[in-house]
Each structure stands twice: as structure tokens, then as C-alpha cells.
Coordinates of C-alpha atoms and ligand atoms in Angstrom, one line a residue:
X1 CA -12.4 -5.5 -10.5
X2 CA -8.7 -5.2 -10.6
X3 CA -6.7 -3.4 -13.4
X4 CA -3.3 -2.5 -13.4
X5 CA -1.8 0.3 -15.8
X6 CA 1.3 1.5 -16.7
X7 CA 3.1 4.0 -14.8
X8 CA 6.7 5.7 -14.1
X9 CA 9.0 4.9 -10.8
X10 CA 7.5 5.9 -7.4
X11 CA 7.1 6.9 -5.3
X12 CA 3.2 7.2 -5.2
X13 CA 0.3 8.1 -3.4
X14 CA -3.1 6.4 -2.8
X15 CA -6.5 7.4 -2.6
X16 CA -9.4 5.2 -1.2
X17 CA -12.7 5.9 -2.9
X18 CA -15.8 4.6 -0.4
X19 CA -18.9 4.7 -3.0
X20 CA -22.2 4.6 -3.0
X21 CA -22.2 1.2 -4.4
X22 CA -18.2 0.4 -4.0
X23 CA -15.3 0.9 -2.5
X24 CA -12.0 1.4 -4.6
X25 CA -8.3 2.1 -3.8
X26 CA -6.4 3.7 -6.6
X27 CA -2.7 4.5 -6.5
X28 CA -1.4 7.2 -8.6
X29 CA 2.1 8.5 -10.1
X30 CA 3.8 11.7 -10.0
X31 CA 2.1 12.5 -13.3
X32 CA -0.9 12.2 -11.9
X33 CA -1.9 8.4 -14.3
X34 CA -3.1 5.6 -12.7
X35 CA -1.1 3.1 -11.6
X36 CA -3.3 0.5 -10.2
X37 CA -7.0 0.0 -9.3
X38 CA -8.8 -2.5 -6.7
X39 CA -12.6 -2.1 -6.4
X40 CA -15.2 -3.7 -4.3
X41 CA -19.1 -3.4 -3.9
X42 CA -21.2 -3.9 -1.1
X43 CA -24.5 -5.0 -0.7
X44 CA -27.4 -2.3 -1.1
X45 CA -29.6 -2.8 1.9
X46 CA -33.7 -1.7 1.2
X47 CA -35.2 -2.7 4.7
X48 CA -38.1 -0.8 3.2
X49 CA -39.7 1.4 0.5
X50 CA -37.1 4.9 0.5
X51 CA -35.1 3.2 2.9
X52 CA -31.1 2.4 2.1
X53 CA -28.7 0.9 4.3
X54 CA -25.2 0.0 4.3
X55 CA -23.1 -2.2 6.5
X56 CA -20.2 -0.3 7.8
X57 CA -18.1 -3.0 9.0
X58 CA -18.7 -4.7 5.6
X59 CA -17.3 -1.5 4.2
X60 CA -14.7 -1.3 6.4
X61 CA -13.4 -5.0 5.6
X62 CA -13.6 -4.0 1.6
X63 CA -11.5 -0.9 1.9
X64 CA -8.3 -2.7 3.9
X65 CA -9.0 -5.5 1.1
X66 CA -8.9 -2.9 -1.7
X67 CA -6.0 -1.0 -0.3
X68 CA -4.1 -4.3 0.0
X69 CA -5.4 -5.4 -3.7
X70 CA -3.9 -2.2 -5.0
X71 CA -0.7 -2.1 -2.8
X72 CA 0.1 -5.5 -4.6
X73 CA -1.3 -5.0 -8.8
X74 CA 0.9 -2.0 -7.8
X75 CA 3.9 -4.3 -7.3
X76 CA 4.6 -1.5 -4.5
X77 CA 5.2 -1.2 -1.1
X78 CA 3.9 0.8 1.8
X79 CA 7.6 2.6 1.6
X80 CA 6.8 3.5 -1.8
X81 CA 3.7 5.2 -1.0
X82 CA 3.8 9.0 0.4
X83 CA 0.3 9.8 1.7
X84 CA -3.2 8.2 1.8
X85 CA -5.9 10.4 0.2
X86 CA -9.8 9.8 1.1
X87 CA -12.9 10.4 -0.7
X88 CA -16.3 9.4 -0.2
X89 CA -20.3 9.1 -0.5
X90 CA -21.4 12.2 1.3
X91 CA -24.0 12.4 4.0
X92 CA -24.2 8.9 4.5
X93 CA -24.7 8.6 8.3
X94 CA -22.7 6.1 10.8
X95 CA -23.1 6.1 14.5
X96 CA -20.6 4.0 16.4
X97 CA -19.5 2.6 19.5
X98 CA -16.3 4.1 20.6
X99 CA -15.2 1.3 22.9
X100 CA -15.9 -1.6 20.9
X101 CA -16.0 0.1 17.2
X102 CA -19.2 -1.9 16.3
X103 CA -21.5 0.2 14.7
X104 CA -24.9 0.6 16.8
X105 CA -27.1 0.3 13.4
X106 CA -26.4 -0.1 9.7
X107 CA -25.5 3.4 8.0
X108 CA -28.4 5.5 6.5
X109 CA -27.5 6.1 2.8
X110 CA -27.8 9.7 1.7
X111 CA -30.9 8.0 -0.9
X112 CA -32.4 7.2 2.4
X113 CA -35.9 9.5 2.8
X114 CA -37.2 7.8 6.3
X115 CA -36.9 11.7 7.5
X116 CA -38.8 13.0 5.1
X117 CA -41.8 13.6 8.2
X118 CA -38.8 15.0 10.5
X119 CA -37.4 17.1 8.0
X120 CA -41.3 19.1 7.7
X121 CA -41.6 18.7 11.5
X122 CA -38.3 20.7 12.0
X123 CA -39.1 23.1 9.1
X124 CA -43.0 24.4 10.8
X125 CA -40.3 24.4 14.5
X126 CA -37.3 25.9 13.5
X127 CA -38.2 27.3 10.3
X128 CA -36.5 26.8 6.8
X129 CA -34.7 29.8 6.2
X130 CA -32.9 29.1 9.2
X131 CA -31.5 26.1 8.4
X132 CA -30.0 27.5 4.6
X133 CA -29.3 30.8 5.8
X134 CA -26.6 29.1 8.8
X135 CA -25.4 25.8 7.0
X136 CA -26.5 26.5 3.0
X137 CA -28.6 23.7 2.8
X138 CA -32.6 23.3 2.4
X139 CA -34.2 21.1 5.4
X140 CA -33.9 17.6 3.5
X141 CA -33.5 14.0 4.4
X142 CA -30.6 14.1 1.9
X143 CA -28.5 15.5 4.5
X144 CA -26.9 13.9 7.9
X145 CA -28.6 15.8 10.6
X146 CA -31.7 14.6 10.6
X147 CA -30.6 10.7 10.3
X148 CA -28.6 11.2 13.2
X149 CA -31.8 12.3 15.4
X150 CA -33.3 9.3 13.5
X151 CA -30.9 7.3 15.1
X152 CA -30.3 9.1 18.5
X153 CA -34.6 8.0 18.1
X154 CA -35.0 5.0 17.2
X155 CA -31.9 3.0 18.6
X156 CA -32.6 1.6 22.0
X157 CA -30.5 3.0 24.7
X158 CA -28.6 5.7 22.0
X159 CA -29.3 8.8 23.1
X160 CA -28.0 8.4 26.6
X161 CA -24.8 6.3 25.5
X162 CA -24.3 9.2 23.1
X163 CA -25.0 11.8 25.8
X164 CA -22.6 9.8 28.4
X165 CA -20.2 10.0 25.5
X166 CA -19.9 6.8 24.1
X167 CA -21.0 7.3 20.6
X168 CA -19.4 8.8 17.9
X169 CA -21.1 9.8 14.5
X170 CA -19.6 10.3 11.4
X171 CA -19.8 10.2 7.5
X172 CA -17.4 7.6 5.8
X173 CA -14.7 9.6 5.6
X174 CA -14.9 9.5 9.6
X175 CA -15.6 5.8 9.5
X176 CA -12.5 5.2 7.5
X177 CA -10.0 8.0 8.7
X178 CA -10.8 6.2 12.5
X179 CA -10.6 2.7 11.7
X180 CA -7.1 3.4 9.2
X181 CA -5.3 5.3 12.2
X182 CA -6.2 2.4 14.8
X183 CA -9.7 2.1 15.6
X184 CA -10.4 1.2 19.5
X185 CA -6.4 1.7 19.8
X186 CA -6.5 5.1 19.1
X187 CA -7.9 6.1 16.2
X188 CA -8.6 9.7 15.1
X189 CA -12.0 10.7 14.9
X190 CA -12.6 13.5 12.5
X191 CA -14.1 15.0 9.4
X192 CA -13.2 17.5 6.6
X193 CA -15.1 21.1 5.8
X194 CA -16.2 19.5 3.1
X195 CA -18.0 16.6 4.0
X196 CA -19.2 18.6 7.8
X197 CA -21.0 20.9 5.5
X198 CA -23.0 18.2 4.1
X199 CA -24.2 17.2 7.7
X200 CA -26.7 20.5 8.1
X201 CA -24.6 20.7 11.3
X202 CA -21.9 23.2 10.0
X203 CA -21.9 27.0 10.0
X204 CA -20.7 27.8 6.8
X205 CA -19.1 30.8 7.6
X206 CA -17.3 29.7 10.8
X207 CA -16.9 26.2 9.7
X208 CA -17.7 24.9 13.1
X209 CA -20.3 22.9 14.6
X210 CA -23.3 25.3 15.3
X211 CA -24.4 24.0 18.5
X212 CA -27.3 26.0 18.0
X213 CA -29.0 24.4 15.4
X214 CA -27.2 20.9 17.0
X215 CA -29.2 21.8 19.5
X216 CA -32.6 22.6 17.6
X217 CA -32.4 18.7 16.2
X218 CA -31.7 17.4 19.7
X219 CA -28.2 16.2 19.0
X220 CA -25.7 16.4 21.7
X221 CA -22.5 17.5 20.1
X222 CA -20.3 15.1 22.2
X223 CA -20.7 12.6 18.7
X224 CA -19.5 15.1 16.5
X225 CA -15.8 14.6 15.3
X226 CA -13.6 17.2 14.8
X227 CA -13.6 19.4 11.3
X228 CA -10.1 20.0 10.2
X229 CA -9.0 21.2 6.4
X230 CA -9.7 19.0 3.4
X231 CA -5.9 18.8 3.2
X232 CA -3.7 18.0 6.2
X233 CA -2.0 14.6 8.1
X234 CA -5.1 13.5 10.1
X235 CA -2.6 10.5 11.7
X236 CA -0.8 7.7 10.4
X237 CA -2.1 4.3 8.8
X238 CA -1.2 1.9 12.3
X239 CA -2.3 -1.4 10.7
X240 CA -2.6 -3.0 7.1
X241 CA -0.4 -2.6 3.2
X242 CA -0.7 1.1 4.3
X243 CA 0.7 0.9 7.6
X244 CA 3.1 3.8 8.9
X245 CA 2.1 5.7 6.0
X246 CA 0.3 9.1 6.8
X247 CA -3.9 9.9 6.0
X248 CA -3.2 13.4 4.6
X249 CA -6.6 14.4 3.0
X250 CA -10.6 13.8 3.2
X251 CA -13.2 15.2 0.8
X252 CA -16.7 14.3 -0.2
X253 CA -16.3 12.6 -3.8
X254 CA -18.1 15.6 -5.2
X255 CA -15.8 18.1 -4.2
X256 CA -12.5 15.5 -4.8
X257 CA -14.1 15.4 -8.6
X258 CA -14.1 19.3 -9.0
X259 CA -10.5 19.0 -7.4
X260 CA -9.4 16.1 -9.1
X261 CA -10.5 18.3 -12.5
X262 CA -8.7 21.3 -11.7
X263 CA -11.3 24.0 -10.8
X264 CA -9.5 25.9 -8.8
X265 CA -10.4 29.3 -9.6
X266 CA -13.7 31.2 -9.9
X267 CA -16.4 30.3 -12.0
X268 CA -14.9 26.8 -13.3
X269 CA -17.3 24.1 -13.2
X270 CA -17.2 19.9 -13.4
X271 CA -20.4 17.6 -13.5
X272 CA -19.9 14.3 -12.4
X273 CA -22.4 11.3 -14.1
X274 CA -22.6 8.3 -11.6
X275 CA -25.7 7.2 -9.8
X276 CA -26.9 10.5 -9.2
X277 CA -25.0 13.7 -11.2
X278 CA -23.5 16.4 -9.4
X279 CA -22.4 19.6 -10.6
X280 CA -19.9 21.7 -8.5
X281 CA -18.9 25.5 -9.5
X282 CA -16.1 26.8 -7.5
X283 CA -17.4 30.6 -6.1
X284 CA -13.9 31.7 -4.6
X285 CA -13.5 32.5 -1.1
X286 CA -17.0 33.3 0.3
X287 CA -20.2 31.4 -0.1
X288 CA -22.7 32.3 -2.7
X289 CA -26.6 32.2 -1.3
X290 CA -28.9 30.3 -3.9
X291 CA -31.9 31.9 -4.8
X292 CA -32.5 29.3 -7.2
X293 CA -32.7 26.0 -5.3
X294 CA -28.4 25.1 -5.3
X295 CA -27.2 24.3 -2.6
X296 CA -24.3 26.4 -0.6
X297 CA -21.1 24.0 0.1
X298 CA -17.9 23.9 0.5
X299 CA -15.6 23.0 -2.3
X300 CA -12.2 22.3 -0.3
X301 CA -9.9 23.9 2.3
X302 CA -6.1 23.4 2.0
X303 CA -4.6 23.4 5.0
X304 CA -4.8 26.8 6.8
X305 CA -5.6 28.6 3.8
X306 CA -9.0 30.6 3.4
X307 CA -11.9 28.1 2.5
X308 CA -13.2 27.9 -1.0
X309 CA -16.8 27.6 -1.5
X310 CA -19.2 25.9 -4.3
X311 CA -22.3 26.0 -5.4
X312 CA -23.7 22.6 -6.3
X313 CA -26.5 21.4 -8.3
X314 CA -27.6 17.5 -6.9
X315 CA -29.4 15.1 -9.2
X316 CA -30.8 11.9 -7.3
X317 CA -31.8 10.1 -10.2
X318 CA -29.4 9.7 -13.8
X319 CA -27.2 6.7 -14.2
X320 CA -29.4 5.0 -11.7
X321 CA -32.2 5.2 -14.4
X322 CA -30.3 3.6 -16.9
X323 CA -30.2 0.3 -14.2
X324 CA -33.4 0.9 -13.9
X325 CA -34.3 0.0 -17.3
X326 CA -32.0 -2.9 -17.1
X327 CA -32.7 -4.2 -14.0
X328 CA -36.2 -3.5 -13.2
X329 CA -37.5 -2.9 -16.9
X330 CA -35.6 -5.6 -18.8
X331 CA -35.3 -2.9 -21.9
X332 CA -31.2 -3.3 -22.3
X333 CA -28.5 -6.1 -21.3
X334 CA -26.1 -3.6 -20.1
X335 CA -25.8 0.2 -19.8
X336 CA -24.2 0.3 -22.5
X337 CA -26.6 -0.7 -24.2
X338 CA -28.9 2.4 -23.6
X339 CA -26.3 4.2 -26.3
X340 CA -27.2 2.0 -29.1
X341 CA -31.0 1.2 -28.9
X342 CA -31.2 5.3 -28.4
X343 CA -29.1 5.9 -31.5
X344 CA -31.6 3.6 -33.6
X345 CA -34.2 6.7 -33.8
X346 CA -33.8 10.2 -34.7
X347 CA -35.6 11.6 -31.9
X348 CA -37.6 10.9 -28.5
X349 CA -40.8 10.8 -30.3
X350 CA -42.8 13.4 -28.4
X351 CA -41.5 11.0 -25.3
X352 CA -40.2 12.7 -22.1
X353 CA -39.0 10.8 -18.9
X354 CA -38.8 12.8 -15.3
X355 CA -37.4 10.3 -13.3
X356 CA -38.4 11.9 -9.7
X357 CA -38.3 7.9 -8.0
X358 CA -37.5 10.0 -4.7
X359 CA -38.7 12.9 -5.6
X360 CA -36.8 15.8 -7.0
X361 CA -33.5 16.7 -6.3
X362 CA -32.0 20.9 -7.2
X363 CA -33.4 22.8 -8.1
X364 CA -37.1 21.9 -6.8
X365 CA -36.1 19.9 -3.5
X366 CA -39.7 18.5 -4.2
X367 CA -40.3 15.5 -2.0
X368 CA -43.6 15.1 -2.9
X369 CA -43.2 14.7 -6.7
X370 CA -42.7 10.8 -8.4
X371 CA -41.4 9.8 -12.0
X372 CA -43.6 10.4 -15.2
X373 CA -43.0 9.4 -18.8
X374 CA -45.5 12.2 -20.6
X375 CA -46.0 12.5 -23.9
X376 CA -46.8 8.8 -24.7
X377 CA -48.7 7.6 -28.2
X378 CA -48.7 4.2 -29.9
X379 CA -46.5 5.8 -32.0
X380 CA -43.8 5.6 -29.4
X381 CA -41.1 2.3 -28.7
X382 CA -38.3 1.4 -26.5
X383 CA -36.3 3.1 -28.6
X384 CA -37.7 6.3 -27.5
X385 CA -37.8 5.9 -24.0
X386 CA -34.4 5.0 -24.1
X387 CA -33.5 8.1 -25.9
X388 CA -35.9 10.3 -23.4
X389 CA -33.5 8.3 -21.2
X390 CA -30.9 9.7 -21.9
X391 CA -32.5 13.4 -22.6
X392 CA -33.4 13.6 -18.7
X393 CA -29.5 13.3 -17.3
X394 CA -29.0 16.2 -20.2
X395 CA -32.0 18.3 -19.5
X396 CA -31.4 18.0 -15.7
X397 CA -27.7 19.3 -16.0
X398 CA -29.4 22.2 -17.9
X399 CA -32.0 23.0 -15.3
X400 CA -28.8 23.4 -12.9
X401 CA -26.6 25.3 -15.1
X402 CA -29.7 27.7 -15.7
X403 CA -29.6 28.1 -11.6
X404 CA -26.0 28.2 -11.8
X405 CA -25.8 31.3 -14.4
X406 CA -29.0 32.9 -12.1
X407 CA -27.2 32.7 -9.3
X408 CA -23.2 33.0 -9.9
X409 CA -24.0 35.7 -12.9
X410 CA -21.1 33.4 -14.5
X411 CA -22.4 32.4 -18.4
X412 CA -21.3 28.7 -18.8
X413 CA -18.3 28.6 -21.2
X414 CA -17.7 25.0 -21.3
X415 CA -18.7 22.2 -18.9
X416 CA -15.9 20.3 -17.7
X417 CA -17.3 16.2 -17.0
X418 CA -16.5 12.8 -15.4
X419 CA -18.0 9.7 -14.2
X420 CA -19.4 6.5 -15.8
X421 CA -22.1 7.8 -17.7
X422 CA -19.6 10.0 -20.0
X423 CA -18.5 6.9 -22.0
X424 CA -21.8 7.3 -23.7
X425 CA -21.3 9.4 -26.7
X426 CA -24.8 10.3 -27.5
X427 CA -25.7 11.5 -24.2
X428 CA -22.4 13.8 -24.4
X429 CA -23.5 15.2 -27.8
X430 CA -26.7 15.4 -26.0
X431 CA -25.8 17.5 -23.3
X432 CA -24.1 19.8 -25.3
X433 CA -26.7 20.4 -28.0
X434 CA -29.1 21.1 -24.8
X435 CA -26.3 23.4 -23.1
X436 CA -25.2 24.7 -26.3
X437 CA -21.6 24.6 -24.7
X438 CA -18.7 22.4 -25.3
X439 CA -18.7 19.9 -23.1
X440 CA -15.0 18.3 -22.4
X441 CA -13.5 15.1 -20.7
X442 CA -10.5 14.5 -19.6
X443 CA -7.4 11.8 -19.8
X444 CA -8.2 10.9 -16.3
X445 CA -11.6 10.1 -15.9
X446 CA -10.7 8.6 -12.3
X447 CA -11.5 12.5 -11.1
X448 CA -12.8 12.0 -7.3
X449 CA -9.9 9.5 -6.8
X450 CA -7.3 11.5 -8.5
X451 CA -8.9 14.6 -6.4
X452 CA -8.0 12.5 -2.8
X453 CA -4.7 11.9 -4.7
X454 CA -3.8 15.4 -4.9
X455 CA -5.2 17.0 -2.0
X456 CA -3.0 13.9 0.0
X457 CA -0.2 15.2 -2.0
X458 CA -0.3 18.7 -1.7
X459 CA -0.6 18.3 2.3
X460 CA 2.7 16.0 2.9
X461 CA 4.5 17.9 -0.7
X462 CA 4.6 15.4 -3.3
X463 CA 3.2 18.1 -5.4
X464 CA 4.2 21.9 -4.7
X465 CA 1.0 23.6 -5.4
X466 CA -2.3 23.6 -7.1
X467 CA -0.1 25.1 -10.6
X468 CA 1.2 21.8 -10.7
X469 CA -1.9 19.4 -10.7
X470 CA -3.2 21.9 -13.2
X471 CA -0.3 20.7 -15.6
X472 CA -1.4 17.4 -15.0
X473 CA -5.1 17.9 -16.7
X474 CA -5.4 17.0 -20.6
X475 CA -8.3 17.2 -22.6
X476 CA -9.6 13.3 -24.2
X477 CA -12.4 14.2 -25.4
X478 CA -14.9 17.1 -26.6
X479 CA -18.1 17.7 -27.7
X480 CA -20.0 20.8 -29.6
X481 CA -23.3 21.9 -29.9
X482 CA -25.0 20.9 -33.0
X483 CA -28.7 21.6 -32.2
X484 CA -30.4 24.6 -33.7
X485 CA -31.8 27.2 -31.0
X486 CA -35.2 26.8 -32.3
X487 CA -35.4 23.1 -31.5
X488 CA -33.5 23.2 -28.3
X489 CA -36.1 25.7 -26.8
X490 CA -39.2 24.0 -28.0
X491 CA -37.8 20.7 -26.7
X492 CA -36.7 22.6 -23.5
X493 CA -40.6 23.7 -22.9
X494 CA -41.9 20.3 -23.2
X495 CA -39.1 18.9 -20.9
X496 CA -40.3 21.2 -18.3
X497 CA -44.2 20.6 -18.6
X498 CA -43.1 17.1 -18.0
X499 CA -41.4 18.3 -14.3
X500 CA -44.4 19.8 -13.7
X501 CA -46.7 16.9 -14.4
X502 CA -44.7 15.0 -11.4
X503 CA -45.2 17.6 -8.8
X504 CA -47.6 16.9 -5.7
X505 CA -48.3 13.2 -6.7
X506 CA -47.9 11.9 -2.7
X507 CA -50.2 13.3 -0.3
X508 CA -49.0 14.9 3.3
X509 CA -50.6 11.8 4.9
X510 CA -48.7 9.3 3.0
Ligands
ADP1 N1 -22.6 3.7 -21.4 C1 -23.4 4.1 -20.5 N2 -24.5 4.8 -20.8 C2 -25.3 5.3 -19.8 N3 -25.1 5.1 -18.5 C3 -24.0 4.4 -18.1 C4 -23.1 3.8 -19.1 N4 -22.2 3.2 -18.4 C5 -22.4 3.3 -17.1 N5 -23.6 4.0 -16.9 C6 -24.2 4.3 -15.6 O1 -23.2 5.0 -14.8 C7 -23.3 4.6 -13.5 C8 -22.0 4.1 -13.0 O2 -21.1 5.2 -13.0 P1 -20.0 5.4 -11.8 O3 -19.3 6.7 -12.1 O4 -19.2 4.2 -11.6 O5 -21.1 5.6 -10.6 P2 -21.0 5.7 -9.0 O6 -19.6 6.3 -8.7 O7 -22.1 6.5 -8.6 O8 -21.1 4.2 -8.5 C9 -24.4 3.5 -13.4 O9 -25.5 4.1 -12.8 C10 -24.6 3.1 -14.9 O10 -26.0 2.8 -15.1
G3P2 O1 -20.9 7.6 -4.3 P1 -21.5 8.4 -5.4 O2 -20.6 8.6 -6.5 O3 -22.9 7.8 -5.8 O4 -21.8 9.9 -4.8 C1 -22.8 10.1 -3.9 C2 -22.8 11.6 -3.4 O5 -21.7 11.9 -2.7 C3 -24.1 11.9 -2.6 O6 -24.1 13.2 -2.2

């Protein structure tokens, strides 16, 4: 895809967005509006059932061809352009050779749950609590950790070229921050607080490698980049449309979304509806423990400022269920679609969708639980799935803000949102009849690009301080509850003796 939009004089900064399912390069003005877009997908890569790959160097190649396609739609030059700005899929495991820059296996996707087994064998070793308690994360095969000992495993020959110091590992920031400042010829090989304390690796307090639990999951730290702020020069662009101009910020896209949106201060809160959903609440400068099945992260770090921390709610399974019922169930054309054949009926009709395809996500971190559409008569159609459809993204979100409000004692005020899943009106009323808060979009719906954007900014001073990105942030669109209390808590009940009904469906031994 390739769009180009309207925009002021430079200069301009760029930020490169490496997806789950694309890569993008966005370049954006002063104001903070897009100026151009390049996008790109890869191929998804199932070698088996949970299993998801991605080919790095195919990544690799669409990122310089998305910069370039940008640069150009742009009608800009790398003179023009002030800092690059990186985002990314988080956890998403690469292991590399240092010498020749050919990755020694396809990346495991975050989705990937081929450590589901390691992930119980380290809990009943190391113990559970140990693992949240040091890094804030529950032992999952969401997380990076545990694919890297998958790897150090499973590859042939890895764990001694890794322990000779051969190998290096990172997450796709890594991968692209190394390749964009020269690769083999010098490239920098680092990672952001944000996207380290996705790998189970990180002490959350220090923000340093704990070589400890590194240890505990047998992997030898020499593969580890270094973690530097989310906002910084990591080096310089040596080769490309970009070249000579600096790589001045990294965050996961989760955390680029809540920046991109502004939270910067206590208690402000964005959900972002891709593939998955993930809600972010900035929680200042220490981290908040979750008794309530969040996770502990950190939300960004500029420069040599103190850290600030979130709390985040993960969703595995929303936009991803509306291609399911395209691609796998025929049901709709196009996503869409989903809004309209929904909208045809009042209601779900006593239908309700859990759609736990990899189990389940915050605040349960259930591995063990599958998808279940309960509540089924002959009374029900398509039309009702699709609206129970779109009910499970809204109930979800409301789960998490319950654990959210448990666990920050902050009372949701309004729910700031982004992502391809908020064109759908319905849904938005949706969520916010279930919330019973506003729920509020803004101009810029390009948040986790945007995010890059200004954190890039910010470290070389295109922008002088987080005051002035807030001035950028205006409101497109909002929506308030309409749903009366008795309704929403009835409908509430039902939603969650659904959940239930998915819980234990896969044995140990399977
Ligand atoms: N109108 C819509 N209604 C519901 N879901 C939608 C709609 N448009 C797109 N989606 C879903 O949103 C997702 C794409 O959003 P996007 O933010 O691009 O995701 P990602 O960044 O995770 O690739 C897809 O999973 C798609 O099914
Ligand atoms: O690439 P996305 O938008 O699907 O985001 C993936 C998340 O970062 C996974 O944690």
C-alpha cells in the first residue's frame, strides 16, 4: 500500500513500523500529520499447529523497500529527514550470526506456543513468582526467554557458537537498529527498556539483564544486546534513502501507541485494536505489581530520565477473529463487513464467543483453555455470531480495565483507542456501553508510528518536550455509553460463564 497525504515544509522525521503481519515506513511533519506511508507484508509462516515463524531477512528487505517507498511518495530527501524512529512486534525472537548476518533459524513470533512444556518445566524449577516478582511477567511462551533456549536447543551447533560469541539475539527492533547502522560493517547491536522487558530477561527495577534468571534458562548472556533508553541516537543509517541520517528511538509498538497517544502522566490509558488488543496504563515512575493477572512493563524511558512504567492488559485473539470468520469461516467478504451483518440484529441472541484459539491471554494466562461459542439455539444466525464477534474484543477490554481499576485504584475515566478495529462503529459504541466510559479516537490513528516519530524527535530536538506532542493530539471521534446498568451486568455474567466454559479443555499430556 502506498498513500501519500498532505503535509507542511520539512523537515521531517520517519518512523519504521515492523508488524506482526507488515512492515510500514511513515514519515511525519512538524505537526505531527502524516506525510507519507509505504507498507509491506510478509509471509506468516505455520511449520505446525501453534507454531509462527517469520523470515527475518524477508523483513529486513521490506523495511529498506518501505523506507525507500516512503522517502520518495514523500518527494523528500534523506537531508530533509531529522531522525529515524523504530517500533515493532514485541517478543518476537531472532538469533543471528554476527559474522555473516544470516539469521541461524526463522524468528519465533510472539503467537508462537512451542514452549508452552518449557515454560511449566521452568515454573515446577525455578518457580513462578520468581520470574514476575524480578522481570513482571508470568512464565509464558508469549515472552522471548524461553524461545531463545528453544533455539540455543534445538539449532544444531548454537549453543556453542553462541557461547564462543558468535550469536547475537534480538527482538526486531535489534534486527533492524543492526542491519540500518551497517550490519556485518559495524552495526549496533542493541535494544530499548521497553522491548528488553518483554524478553523475561530484564530486572525491572535495574533495567539490566539479570544474569541470574539468564542463567536459570541456560542462556549465556554474550547474545544479549545492550538496553539503552527508548529515546536516544543508537548510530547513524550507513546505507539506503535514510543514509547519514541518525536512528534516535526504539519502542515496542505497544508502548510507541500509548506514546504516540499522549499518556504521559499517571493513570492515562490507550487500547490498541490490531490482531491482538493491548491496553497500556502509564503507572509513573515505579512499577506497579499485578495481583490481577496484568502484566508489569515498561512504558518508555527518555533519555537519562527516570523510567516510566505500565501496566498492560494483552489480548491474543480480537481483530484476528474477525479474519477468522472471513478466512477460515467464509461468514463476511471483508472485515468490514463484520460491522454490517452485526448491525442487522438487535442483539447477540443469547450467543457468546470466547475466542481462546491459543488459549487465554490477561488476565487468566490460561494455556490450557480453547475457543467456545456457548449459548447456541436454532434460534441463533450468522448475524449473531458476528455480533458476539464483536462483543468478545469489548468484553475482553472490560475484563482488563476491571484488573486495571483492581490493581492501579485508578477508576477509568475515558479510554483513549487506536488501531484497525476502531473504524468499526458498532464495536466502539460497543465497548463503551460495556465500559460505561467514553471511549475517544484520535485525528492520528497512526499511534505506534507516530509514537517512534516522537520519541526519535524528542532525542535529536525536533520537538522540545513531551508538552509539545501533547498539543499535537486532537480528538476525531467519541463515543458514550448508552447501555442501561441492568443489561450491561446481566450480559457481563453470561460473558464470563462463557470464559469459564473454555478453561482446562487440553490435557497436560497433550
Ligand atoms: N471494520 C473492521 N471491523 C472489525 N475488525 C476490523 C475492521 N477493519 C479491520 N479489522 C481488523 O483489524 C486488524 C487490522 O488492524 P491493524 O491495526 O492493521 O493490525 P496489526 O497492526 O495487528 O496488523 C485485522 O485483524 C482486521 O481483521
Ligand atoms: O504487530 P502487532 O500490532 O500485532 O503487535 C504485536 C504485539 O507487540 C505483541 O506483543
Amino acid at each position: 500500500m502506498t498513500t501519500t497525504g498532505t503535509h507542511g515544509t520539512g523537515p521531517f522525521i520517519a518512523a519504521i513500523d515492523q508488524g506482526t503481519t507488515s512492515s510500514r515506513c511513515i514519515v511525519f511533519d512538524r505537526d505531527g500529520r502524516i506525510v507519507s506511508v509505504d507498507q509491506k507484508e510478509h509471509e506468516q509462516i505455520f511449520p505446525k499447529p501453534g507454531w509462527v515463524e517469520h523470515d527475518a531477512s524477508e523483513i529486513w528487505a521490506n523495511v529498506q523497500q518501505v523506507v525507500a517507498g516512503a522517502v520518495e511518495k514523500a518527494g523528500i530527501t534523506a537531508a530533509d529527514v531529522k531522525a529515524i524512529g523504530i517500533t515493532n512486534q514485541r517478543e518476537t525472537t531472532l538469533m543471528w550470526d554476527k559474522t555473516t548476518g544470516e539469521p541461524v533459524h526463522n524468528a519465533i513470533v510472539w503467537q508462537d506456543t512451542r514452549t508452552d512444556a518449557l515454560c511449566k518445566e521452568l515454573g515446577r524449577n525455578v518457580g513462578q513468582d520468581r520470574f514476575r516478582r524480578e522481570t513482571g511477567l508470568p512464565l509464558a511462551s508469549y515472552f522471548s526467554g524461553p524461545k531463545v533456549r528453544w533455539l540455543l536447543d534445538n539449532v544444531e551447533g548454537l549453543r556453542e557458537r553462541a557461547e564462543r560469541g558468535d550469536i547475537l539475539f534480538g527482538t526486531m527492533d535489534s534486527w533492524v537498529i543492526w542491519n540500518l547502522t551497517g550490519g556485518t560493517d559495524g552495526g549496533v547491536h542493541v535494544t530499548d527498556v521497553t522491548n528488553a522487558s518483554r524478553t523475561m530477561l530484564m530486572s525491572l527495577r535495574n533495567l539490566a539483564w539479570d544474569e541470574r534468571i539468564a542463567e536459570s534458562m541456560e542462556i549465556p548472556v554474550a547474545v544479549l544486546p545492550e538496553i539503552r533508553s527508548s529515546a536516544e541516537v543508537y548510530g547513524t543509517a550507513k546505507s539506503g534513502a535514510l543514509a547519514g541520517v541518525p536512528v534516535a528511538s526504539a519502542l515496542g509498538d505497544q508502548q510507541a501507541a500509548l506514546f504516540g497517544q499522549t499518556c504521559f502522566s499517571e493513570g492515562e490509558a490507550k487500547s490498541t485494536y490490531g490482531t491482538g488488543t493491548f491496553m497500556l496504563m502509564n503507572t509513573g515512575n515505579e512499577p506497579v505489581n499485578s495481583y490481577n493477572g496484568l502484566l508489569t512493563t515498561v512504558g518508555y524511558r527518555i533519555g537519562d530520565q527516570a523510567p516510566v512504567y505500565a501496566l498492560e492488559g494483552s489480548i491474543a485473539v480480537t481483530g484476528s477473529l474477525v479474519q477468522w470468520m472471513r478466512d477460515q469461516m467464509g461468514l463476511i467478504k471483508s472485515a468490514a463487513e463484520i460491522e454490517t451483518l452485526a448491525s442487522s440484529v438487535e442483539d447477540n441472541g443469547g450467543a457468546y464467543f470466547v475466542p481462546a484459539f491459543s488459549g487465554l491471554f490477561a488476565p487468566y494466562w490460561r494455556s490450557d483453555a480453547r475457543g467456545v461459542i456457548a449459548g447456541l439455539t436454532r434460534y441463533v444466525t450468522k448475524a449473531h455470531i458476528a455480533r458476539a464477534v464483536l462483543e468478545a474484543t469489548a468484553w475482553q477490554t472490560r475484563e482488563i480495565t476491571d484488573a486495571m481499576t483492581k490493581d492501579s485504584g485508578v477508576e477509568l475515566t475515558a479510554l483513549k483507542v487506536d488501531g484497525g478495529m476502531t473504524s468499526n462503529n458498532l464495536l466502539m459504541q460497543t465497548l463503551s456501553d460495556f465500559l460505561d466510559a467514553p471511549v475517544v479516537r484520535p485525528m492520528v490513528a497512526e499511534t505506534t508510528c507516530l509514537g517512534a516519530a516522537y520519541a526519535a524527535g524528542l532525542a535529536v530536538g525536533f520537538w522540545p518536550d513531551t508538552d509539545a506532542l501533547r498539543a499535537n493530539w486532537r480528538r476525531a471521534a467519541e463515543w458514550t455509553p448508552r447501555m442501561d446498568a441492568d443489561t450491561r451486568d446481566r450480559e457481563y455474567k453470561s460473558w464470563l460463564k462463557a470464559v469459564e466454559r473454555t478453561m482446562g479443555w487440553i490435557e497436560d499430556e497433550e
